[in-house]
Structure formats: structure tokens, C-alpha cells
mmCIF file of C-alpha atoms and ligand atoms in Angstrom:
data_model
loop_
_atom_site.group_PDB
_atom_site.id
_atom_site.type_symbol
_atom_site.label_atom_id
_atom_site.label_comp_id
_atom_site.label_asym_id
_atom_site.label_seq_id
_atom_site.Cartn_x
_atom_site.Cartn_y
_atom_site.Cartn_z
ATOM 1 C CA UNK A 1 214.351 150.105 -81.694
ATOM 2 C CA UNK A 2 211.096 148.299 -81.122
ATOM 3 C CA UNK A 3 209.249 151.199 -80.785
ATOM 4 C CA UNK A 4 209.462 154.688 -81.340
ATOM 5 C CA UNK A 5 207.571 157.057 -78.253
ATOM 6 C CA UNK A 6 210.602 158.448 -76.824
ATOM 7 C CA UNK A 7 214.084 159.810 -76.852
ATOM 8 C CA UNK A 8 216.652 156.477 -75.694
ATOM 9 C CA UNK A 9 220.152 157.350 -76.156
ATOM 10 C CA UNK A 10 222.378 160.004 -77.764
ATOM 11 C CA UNK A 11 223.813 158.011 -80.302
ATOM 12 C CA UNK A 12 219.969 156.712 -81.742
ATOM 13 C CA UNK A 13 219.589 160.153 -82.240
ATOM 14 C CA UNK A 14 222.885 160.631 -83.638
ATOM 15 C CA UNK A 15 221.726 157.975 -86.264
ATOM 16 C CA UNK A 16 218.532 159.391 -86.867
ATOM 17 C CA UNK A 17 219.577 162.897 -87.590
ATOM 18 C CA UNK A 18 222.203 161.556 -89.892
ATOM 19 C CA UNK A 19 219.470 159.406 -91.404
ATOM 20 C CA UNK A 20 217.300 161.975 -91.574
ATOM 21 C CA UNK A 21 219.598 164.277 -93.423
ATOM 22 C CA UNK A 22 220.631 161.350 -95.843
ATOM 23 C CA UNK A 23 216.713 161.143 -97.014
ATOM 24 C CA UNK A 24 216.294 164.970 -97.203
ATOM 25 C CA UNK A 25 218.995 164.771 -99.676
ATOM 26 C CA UNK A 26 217.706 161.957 -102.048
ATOM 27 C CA UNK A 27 213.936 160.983 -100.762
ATOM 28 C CA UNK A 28 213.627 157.939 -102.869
ATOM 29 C CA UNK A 29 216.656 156.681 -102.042
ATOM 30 C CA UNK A 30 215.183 153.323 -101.144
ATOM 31 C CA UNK A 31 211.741 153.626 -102.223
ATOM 32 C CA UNK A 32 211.106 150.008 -102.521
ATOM 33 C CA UNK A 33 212.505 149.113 -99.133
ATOM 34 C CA UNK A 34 208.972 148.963 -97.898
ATOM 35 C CA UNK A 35 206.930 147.282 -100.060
ATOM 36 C CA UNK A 36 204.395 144.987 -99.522
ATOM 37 C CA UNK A 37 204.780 146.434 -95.773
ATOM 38 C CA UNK A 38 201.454 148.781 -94.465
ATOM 39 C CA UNK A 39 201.217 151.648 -91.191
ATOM 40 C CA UNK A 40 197.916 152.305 -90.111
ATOM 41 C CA UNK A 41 198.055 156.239 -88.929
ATOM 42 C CA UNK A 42 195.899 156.541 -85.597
ATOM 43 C CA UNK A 43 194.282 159.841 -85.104
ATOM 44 C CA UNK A 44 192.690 160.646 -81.794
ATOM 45 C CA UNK A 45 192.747 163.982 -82.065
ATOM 46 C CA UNK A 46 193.163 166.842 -85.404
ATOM 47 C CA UNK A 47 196.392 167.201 -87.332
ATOM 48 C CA UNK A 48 198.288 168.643 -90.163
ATOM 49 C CA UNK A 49 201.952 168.527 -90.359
ATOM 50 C CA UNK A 50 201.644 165.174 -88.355
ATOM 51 C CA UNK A 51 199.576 163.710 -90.692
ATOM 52 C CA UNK A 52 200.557 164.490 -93.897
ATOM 53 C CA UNK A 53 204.434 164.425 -93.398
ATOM 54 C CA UNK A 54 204.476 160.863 -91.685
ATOM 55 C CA UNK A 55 202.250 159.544 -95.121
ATOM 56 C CA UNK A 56 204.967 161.166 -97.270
ATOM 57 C CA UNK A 57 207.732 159.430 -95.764
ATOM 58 C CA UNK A 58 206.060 155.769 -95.695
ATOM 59 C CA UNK A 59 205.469 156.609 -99.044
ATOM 60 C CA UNK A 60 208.754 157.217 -100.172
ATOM 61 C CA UNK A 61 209.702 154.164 -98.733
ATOM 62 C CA UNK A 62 207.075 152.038 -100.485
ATOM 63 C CA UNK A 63 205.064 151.635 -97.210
ATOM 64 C CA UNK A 64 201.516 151.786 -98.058
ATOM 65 C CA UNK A 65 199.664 154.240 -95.180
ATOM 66 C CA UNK A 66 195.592 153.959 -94.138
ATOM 67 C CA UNK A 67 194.654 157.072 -92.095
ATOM 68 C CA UNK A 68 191.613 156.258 -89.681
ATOM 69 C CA UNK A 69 190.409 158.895 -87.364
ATOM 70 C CA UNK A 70 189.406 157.122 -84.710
ATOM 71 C CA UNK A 71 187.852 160.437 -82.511
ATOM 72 C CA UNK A 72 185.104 160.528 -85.694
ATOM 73 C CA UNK A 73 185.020 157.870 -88.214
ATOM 74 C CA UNK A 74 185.341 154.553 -85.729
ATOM 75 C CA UNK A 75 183.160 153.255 -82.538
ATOM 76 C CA UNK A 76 183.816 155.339 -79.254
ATOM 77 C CA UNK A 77 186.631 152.939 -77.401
ATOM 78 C CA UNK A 78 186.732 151.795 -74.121
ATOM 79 C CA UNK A 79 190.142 151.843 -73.003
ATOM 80 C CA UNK A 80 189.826 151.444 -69.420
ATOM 81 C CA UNK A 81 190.181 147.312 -68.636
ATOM 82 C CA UNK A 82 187.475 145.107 -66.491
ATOM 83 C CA UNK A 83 184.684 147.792 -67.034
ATOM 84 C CA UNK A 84 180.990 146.766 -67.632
ATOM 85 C CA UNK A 85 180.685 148.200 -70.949
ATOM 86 C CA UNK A 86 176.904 149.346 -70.361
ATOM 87 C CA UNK A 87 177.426 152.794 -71.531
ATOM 88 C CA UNK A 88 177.955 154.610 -74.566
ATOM 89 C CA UNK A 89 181.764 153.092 -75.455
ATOM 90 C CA UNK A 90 181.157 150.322 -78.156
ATOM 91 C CA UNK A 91 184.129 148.656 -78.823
ATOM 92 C CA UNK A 92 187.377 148.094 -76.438
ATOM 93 C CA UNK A 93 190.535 149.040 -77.292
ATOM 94 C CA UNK A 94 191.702 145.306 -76.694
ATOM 95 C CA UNK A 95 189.768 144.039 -79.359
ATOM 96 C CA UNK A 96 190.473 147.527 -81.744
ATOM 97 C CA UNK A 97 193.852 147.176 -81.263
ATOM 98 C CA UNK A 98 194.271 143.751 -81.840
ATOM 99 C CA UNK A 99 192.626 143.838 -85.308
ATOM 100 C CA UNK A 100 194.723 146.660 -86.246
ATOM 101 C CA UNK A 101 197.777 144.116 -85.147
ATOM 102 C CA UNK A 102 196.413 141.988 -87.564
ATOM 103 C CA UNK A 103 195.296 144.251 -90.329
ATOM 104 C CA UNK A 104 199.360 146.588 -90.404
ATOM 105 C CA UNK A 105 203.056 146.314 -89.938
ATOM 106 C CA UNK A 106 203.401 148.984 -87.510
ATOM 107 C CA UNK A 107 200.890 151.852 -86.089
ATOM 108 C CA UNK A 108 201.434 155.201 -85.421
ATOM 109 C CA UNK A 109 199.031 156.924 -82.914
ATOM 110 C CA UNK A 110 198.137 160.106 -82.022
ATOM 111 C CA UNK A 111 196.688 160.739 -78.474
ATOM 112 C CA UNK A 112 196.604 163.831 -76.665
ATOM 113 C CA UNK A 113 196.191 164.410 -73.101
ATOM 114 C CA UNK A 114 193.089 164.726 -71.460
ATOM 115 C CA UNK A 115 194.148 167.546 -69.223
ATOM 116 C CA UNK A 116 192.196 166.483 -66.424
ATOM 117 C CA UNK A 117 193.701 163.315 -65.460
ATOM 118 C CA UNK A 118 197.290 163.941 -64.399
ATOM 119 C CA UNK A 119 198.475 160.502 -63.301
ATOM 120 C CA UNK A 120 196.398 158.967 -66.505
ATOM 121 C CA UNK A 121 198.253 161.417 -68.762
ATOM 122 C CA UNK A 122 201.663 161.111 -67.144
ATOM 123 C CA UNK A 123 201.432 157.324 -67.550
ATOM 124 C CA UNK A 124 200.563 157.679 -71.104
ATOM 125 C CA UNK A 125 197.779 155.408 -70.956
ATOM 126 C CA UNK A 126 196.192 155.561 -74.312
ATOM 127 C CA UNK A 127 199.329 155.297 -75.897
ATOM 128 C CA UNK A 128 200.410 152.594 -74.055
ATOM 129 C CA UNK A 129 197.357 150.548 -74.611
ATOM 130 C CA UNK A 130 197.618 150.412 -77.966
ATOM 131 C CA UNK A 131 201.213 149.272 -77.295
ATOM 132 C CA UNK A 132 199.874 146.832 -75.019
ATOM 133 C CA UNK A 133 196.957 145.435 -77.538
ATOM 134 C CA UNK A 134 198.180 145.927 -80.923
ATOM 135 C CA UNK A 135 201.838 143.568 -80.491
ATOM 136 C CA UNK A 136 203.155 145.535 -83.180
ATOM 137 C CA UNK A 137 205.573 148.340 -83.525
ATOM 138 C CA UNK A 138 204.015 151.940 -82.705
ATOM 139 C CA UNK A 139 205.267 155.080 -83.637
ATOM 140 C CA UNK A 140 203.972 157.701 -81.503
ATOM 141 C CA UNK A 141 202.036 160.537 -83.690
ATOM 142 C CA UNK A 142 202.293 163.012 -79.916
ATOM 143 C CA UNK A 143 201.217 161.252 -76.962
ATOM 144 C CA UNK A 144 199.695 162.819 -73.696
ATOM 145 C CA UNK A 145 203.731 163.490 -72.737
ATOM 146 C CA UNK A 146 205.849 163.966 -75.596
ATOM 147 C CA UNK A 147 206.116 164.279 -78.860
ATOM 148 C CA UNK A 148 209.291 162.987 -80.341
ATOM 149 C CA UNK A 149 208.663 162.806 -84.432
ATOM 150 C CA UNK A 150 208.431 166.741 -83.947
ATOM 151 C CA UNK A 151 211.674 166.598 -81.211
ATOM 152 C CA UNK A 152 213.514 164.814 -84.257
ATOM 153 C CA UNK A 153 212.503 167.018 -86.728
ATOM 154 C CA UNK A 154 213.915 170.057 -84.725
ATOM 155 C CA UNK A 155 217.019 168.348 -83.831
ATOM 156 C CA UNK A 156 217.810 168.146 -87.531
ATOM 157 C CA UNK A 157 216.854 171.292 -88.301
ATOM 158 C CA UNK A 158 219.346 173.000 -85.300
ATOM 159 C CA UNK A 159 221.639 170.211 -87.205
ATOM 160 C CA UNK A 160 221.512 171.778 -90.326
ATOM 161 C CA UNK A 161 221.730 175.315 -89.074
ATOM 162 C CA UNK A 162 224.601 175.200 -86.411
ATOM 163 C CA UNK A 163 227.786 174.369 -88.462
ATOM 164 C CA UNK A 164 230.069 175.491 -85.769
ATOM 165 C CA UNK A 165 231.568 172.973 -83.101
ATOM 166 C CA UNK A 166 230.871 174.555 -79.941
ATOM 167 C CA UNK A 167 227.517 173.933 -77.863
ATOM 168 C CA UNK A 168 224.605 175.758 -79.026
ATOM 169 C CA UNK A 169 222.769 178.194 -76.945
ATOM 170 C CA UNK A 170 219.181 177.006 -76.954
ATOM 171 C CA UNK A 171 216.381 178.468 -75.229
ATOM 172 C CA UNK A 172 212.518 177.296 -75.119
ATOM 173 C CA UNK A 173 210.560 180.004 -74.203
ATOM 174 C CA UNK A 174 206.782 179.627 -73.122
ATOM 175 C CA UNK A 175 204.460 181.793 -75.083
ATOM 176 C CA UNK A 176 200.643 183.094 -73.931
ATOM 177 C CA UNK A 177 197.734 181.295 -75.376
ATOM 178 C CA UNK A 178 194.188 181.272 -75.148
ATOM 179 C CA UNK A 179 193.454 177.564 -74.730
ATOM 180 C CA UNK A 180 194.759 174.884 -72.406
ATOM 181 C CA UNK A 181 197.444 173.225 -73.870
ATOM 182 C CA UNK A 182 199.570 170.076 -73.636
ATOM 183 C CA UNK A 183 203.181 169.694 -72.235
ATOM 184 C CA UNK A 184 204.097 167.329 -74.673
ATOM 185 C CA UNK A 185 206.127 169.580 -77.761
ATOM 186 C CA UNK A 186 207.763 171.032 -74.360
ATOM 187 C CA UNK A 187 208.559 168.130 -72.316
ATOM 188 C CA UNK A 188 210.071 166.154 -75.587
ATOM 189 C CA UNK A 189 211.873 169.228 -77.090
ATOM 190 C CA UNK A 190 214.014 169.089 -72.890
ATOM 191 C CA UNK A 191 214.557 165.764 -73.333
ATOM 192 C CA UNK A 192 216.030 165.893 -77.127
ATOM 193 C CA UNK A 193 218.000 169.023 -76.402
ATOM 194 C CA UNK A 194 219.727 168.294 -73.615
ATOM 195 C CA UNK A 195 219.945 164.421 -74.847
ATOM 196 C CA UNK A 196 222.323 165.552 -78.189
ATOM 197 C CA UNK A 197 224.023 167.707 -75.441
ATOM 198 C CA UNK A 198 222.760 171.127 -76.489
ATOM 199 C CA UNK A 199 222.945 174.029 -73.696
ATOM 200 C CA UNK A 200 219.489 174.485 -72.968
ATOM 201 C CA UNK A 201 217.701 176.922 -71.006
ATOM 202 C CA UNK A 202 214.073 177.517 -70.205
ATOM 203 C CA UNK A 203 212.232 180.053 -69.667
ATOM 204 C CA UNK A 204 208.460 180.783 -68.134
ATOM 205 C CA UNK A 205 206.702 182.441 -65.813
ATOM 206 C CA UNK A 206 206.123 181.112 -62.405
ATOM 207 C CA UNK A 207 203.864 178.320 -62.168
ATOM 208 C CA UNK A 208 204.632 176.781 -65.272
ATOM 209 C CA UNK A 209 207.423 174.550 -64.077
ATOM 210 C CA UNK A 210 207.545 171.543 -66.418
ATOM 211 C CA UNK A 211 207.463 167.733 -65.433
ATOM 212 C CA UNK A 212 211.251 167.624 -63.352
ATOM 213 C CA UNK A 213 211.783 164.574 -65.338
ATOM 214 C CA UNK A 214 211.847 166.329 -68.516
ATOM 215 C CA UNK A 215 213.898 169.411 -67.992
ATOM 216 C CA UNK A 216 216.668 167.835 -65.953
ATOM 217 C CA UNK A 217 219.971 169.420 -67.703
ATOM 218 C CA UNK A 218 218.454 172.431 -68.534
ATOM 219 C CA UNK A 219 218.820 175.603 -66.891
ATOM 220 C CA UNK A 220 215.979 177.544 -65.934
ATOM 221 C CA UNK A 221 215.501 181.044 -65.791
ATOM 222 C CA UNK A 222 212.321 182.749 -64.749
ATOM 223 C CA UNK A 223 213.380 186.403 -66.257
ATOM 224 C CA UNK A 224 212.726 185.852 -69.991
ATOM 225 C CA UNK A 225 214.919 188.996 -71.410
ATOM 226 C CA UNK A 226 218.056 187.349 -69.268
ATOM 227 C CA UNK A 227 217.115 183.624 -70.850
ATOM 228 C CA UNK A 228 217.255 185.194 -74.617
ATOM 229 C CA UNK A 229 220.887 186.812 -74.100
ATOM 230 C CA UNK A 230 223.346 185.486 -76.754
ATOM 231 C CA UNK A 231 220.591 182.579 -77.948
ATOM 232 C CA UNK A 232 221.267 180.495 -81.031
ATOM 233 C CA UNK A 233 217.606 179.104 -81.069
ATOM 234 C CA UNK A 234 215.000 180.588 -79.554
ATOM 235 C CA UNK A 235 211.741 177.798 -79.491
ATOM 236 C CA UNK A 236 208.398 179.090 -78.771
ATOM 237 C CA UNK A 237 205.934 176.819 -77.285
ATOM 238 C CA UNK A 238 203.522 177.541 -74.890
ATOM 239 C CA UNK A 239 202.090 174.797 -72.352
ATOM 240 C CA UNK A 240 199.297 175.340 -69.595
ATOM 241 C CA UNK A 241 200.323 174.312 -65.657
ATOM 242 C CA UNK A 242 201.909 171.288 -65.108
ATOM 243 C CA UNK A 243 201.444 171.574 -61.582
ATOM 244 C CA UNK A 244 197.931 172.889 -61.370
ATOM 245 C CA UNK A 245 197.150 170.513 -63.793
ATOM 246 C CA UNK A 246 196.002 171.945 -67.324
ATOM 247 C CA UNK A 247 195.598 175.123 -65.894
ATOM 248 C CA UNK A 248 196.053 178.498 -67.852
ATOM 249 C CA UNK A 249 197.503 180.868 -64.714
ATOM 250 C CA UNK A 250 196.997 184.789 -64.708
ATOM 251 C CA UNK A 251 200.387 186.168 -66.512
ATOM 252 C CA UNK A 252 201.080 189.751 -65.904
ATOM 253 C CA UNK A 253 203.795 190.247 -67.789
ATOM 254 C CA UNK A 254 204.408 190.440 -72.059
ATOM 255 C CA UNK A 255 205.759 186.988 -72.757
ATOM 256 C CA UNK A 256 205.024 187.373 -76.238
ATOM 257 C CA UNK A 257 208.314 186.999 -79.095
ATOM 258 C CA UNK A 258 208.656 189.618 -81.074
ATOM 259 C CA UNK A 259 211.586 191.379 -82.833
ATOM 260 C CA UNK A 260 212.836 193.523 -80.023
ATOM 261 C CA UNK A 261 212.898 191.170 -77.640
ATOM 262 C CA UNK A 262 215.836 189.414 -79.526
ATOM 263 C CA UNK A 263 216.972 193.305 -79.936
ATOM 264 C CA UNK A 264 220.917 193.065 -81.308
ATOM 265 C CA UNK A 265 221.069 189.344 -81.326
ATOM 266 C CA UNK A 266 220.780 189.062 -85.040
ATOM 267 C CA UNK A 267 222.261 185.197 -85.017
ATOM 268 C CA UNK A 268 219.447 184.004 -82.958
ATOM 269 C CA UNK A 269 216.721 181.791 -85.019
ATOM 270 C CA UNK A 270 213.280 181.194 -84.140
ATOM 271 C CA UNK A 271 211.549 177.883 -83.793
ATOM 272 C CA UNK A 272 207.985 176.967 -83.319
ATOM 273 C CA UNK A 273 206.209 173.079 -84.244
ATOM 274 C CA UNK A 274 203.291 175.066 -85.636
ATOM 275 C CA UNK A 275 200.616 175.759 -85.547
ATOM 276 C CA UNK A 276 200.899 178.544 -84.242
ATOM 277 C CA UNK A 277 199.140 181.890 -82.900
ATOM 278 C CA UNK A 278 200.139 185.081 -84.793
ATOM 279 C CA UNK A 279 201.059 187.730 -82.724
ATOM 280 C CA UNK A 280 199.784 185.756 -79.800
ATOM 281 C CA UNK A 281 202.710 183.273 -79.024
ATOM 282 C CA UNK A 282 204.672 184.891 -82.170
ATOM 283 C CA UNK A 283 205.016 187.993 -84.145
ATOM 284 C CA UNK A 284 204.279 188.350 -87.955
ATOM 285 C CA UNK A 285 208.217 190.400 -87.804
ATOM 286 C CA UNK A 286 209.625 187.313 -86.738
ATOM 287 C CA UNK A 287 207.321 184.299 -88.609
ATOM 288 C CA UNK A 288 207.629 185.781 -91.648
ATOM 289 C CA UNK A 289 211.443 187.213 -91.719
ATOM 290 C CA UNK A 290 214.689 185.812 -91.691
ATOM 291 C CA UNK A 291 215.009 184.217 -88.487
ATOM 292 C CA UNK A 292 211.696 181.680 -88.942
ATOM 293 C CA UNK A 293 213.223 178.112 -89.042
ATOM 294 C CA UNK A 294 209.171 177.029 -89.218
ATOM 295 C CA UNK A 295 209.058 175.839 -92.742
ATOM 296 C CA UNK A 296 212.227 174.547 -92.349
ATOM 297 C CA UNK A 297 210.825 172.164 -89.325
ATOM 298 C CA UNK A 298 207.899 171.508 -90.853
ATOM 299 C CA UNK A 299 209.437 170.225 -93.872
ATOM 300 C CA UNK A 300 212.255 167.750 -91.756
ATOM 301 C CA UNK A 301 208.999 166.345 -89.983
ATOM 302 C CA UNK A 302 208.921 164.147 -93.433
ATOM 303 C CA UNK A 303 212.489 162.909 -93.238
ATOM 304 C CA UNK A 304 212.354 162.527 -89.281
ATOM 305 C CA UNK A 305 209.516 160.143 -89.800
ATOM 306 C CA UNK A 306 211.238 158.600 -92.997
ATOM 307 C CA UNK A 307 214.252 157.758 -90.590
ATOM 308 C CA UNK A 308 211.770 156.166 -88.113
ATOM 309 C CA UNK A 309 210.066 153.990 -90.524
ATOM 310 C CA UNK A 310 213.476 153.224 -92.169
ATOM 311 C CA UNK A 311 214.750 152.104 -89.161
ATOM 312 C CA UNK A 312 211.726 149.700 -87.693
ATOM 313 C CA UNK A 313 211.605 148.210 -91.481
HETATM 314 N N1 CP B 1 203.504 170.189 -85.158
HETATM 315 C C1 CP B 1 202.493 169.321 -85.310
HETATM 316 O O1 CP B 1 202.497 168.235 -84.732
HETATM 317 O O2 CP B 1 201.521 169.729 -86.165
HETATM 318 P P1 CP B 1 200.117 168.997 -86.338
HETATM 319 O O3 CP B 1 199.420 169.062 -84.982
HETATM 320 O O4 CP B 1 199.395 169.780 -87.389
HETATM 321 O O5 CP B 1 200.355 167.588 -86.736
#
């Protein structure tokens, strides 16, 4: 693995999970396996879980982690190439990136969509600049299309909470919001499900048909009540058009998770990457009950991103 933006084969993530499970059970395991080794943490746009979790795990490996948030505390970058830099970008990301491939062992970078740009996003261009520049390893922090430290961290936790041997039922069901939001928890949560061969359905209103290239395996199923029947993991997420680009669409109907909308299903548990809107995307019944696997994600973002930086060291 040179670098870590996507999800390659079942049996990586086979040996991540496993890995990931072996550090939740002893997290300083190998702390020295690290040391003298440094990961500068890229942030182009807020985070909490993100941030914090991936500096736990370097640090229980001995990897010594520099946060710079590049959206406030660096010069505006130019990322386009061959522009005449006679505007208000001061620095390009050829030369940014560069030093930061001189300065660390391996960056991790966080760079959401613009929203705007479809084939920019889709191409991942930020993301893949500082691949381009930097000649180091990169661990994406959520990119404009996925997001696979949080993918990771929920394929453990439906690891650790599905002991039987059978398929589970999984179903990702989009959620109202007020803002325009990105595709990326979405499109990578597809691609990891139905990659450790989970039975995966989807479910959203019409018009906010994913990426094709994400979903394909998965089932989808425009009546949300029919989608939820016999469910082992219910994810919330919501995403704005993929189609109409970044747009939120009128919705008429409730799409909102509560408690009786998983009625008599009393196996089903309920996943969400956080943050999240109460009573919004999610109810209070359900966030702060039995069924809320939230915490439980949250914490495995530390040993998902342990497992990464294990296995680039
Ligand atoms: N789930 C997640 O990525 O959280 P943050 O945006 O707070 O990092």
C-alpha cells in the first residue's frame, strides 16, 4: 500500500479490520514502531473526530504528528498548474507540497469538495495534487469523493457487532439536511460494504442517485420503509444531488430515522460518521438508546487510522 485514498481489494481490508481490532485491544502494542518517523495532518477544511483520532493513533505508534490548517493558518494555494499567479493565491501547491515532502514521512490531507465543480471534484484534484507534489505517502483525511479512514472505521465496527456467519443486511439511508453536502461518507461507505461482501441496499429519494461507480453491488430501493425491512445496520448519511450537482432537491416526504420507522426490528443498529443533526437526519430515541453504534465508530476511527499508519511504516 503506497497510499491510502481508497478501498483496493477485499483482503487489504480483511487485514486492516483484523489490524484494527488487534490495536483496539492493546493500543501500545508497538508504540515505538514509529519513532523518529513524523505525519504532517493537512486540514483544508474543519474537523473533529478526523483530527483528533488520526493524532492518537500516530501517537501510539511513536509517530510524531504537526497539524497545519492550511484553509487559515498558511498562504492561500494555487493549485491549478501554468496559471499567472497575479491574484490573490500566494504560494503553489507545487512548491507547498514539496516542502512538506521534505519536512514528513507521510501526509494526511483533508479536502472537501467544492460542490460546484463536478469533473474537478470527481477527479479528486486537490487530493491528487498533493499526491502529485509531495512524493510521499498520503493518507486521505476525506477527499472531494470518499472518505475511507471513516469507511474502515465502520467496517470494524459492523465487524465487531455481527458475530454470525451469514451476510449482513446493510442499508444506507439518506437523511434531510439543511446544507449542501458532500458524497464522499456515502460514496466510500458503497464501496467498503459491498467490497467485504456485505448485502447492501440504498435508499433515497429520487434525484439523489449516487456516483454509478460507487454503488455498483448494491441494491437500490427508492421506498425507504421497504429498504429498512429485516436491516442489521441501518447508516444515516445524507448527501446533496449528485446529478444536479451539489444541489439540495425539494423532498416531500419524512425521510427522517426515528424509532418507529425501525418499528419491530429490534436487531437493527444505527450508524452515523457524526456529526450529526439531531432530530434532523436522526432522532434523540435512537442517538441516545441502544441501537447508536456512534461512539462506537467514533472511537474505531483511532484504530482504523492506527492500522493505516502501521501498515505504510
Ligand atoms: N466523521 C468525521 O470525519 O468527523 P470530522 O469531520 O469531525 O472529522
Amino acid at each position: 500500500m503506497k497510499n491510502f485514498t481508497q478501498f483496493e481489494s477485499s483482503s487489504l481490508a480483511t487485514s486492516l479490520i483484523e489490524k484494527a481490532l488487534t490495536y483496539k485491544s492493546a493500543p501500545l502494542q508497538a508504540q515505538d514502531k514509529g519513532k523518529g518517523k513524523r505525519l504532517g495532518l493537512i486540514f483544508l477544511n474543519p474537523s473533529l473526530r478526523t483530527r483528533v483520532s488520526t493524532q492518537l493513533a500516530a501517537s501510539n505508534l511513536g509517530v510524531e504528528s504537526f497539524v497545519l490548517n492550511m484553509d487559515k493558518d498558511t498562504w492561500a494555494l494555487e493549485m491549478q498548474d501554468g496559471v499567472l499567479m497575479n491574484k490573490n493565491k500566494v504560494e503553489h501547491i507545487k512548491d507547498a507540497a514539496a516542502v512538506l515532502g521534505n519536512y514528513f514521512d507521510f501526509l494526511a490531507i483533508r479536502a472537501f469538495p467544492s460542490l460546484t465543480n463536478k469533473e474537478e471534484d470527481s477527479q479528486d484534484f486537490i487530493l491528487n495534487q498533493f499526491i502529485r507534489y509531495s512524493g510521499i505517502p498520503v493518507i486521505s483525511l476525506e477527499s472531494a469523493v470518499r472518505h475511507p479512514l471513516q469507511s474502515l472505521a465502520d467496517m470494524v465496527t459492523i465487524k465487531e457487532h455481527f458475530p454470525e456467519k451469514r451476510k449482513p443486511k446493510v442499508v444506507l439511508t439518506w437523511a434531510p439536511h439543511i446544507k449542501s453536502i458532500p458524497h464522499a461518507v456515502a460514496n466510500s461507505f458503497s464501496e467498503w460494504a459491498v467490497g467485504c461482501g456485505h448485502d447492501l441496499t440504498i435508499t433515497h429519494p429520487v434525484g439523489y442517485e449516487l456516483d454509478e461507480q460507487f454503488t455498483k453491488g448494491a441494491t437500490i430501493e427508492y421506498n425507504q420503509k421497504k429498504a429498512l425491512e429485516d436491516a442489521d445496520f441501518v447508516y444515516v448519511k445524507n448527501w446533496s444531488a449528485f446529478n444536479l450537482y451539489g444541489k439540495i432537491l425539494k423532498v416531500d416526504e419524512n425521510w427522517l430515522l426515528n424509532e418507529n420507522k425501525l418499528g419491530s426490528n429490534s436487531k437493527a443498529k444505527v450508524m452515523h460518521c457524526l456529526p450529526v443533526r439531531r432530530n434532523l437526519e436522526l432522532s434523540d430515541e435512537i442517538l441516545d438508546g441502544n441501537r447508536s453504534l456512534v461512539q462506537n465508530q467514533a472511537k474505531n476511527r483511532i484504530f482504523a487510522a492506527q492500522a493505516v499508519i502501521d501498515s505504510l511504516l
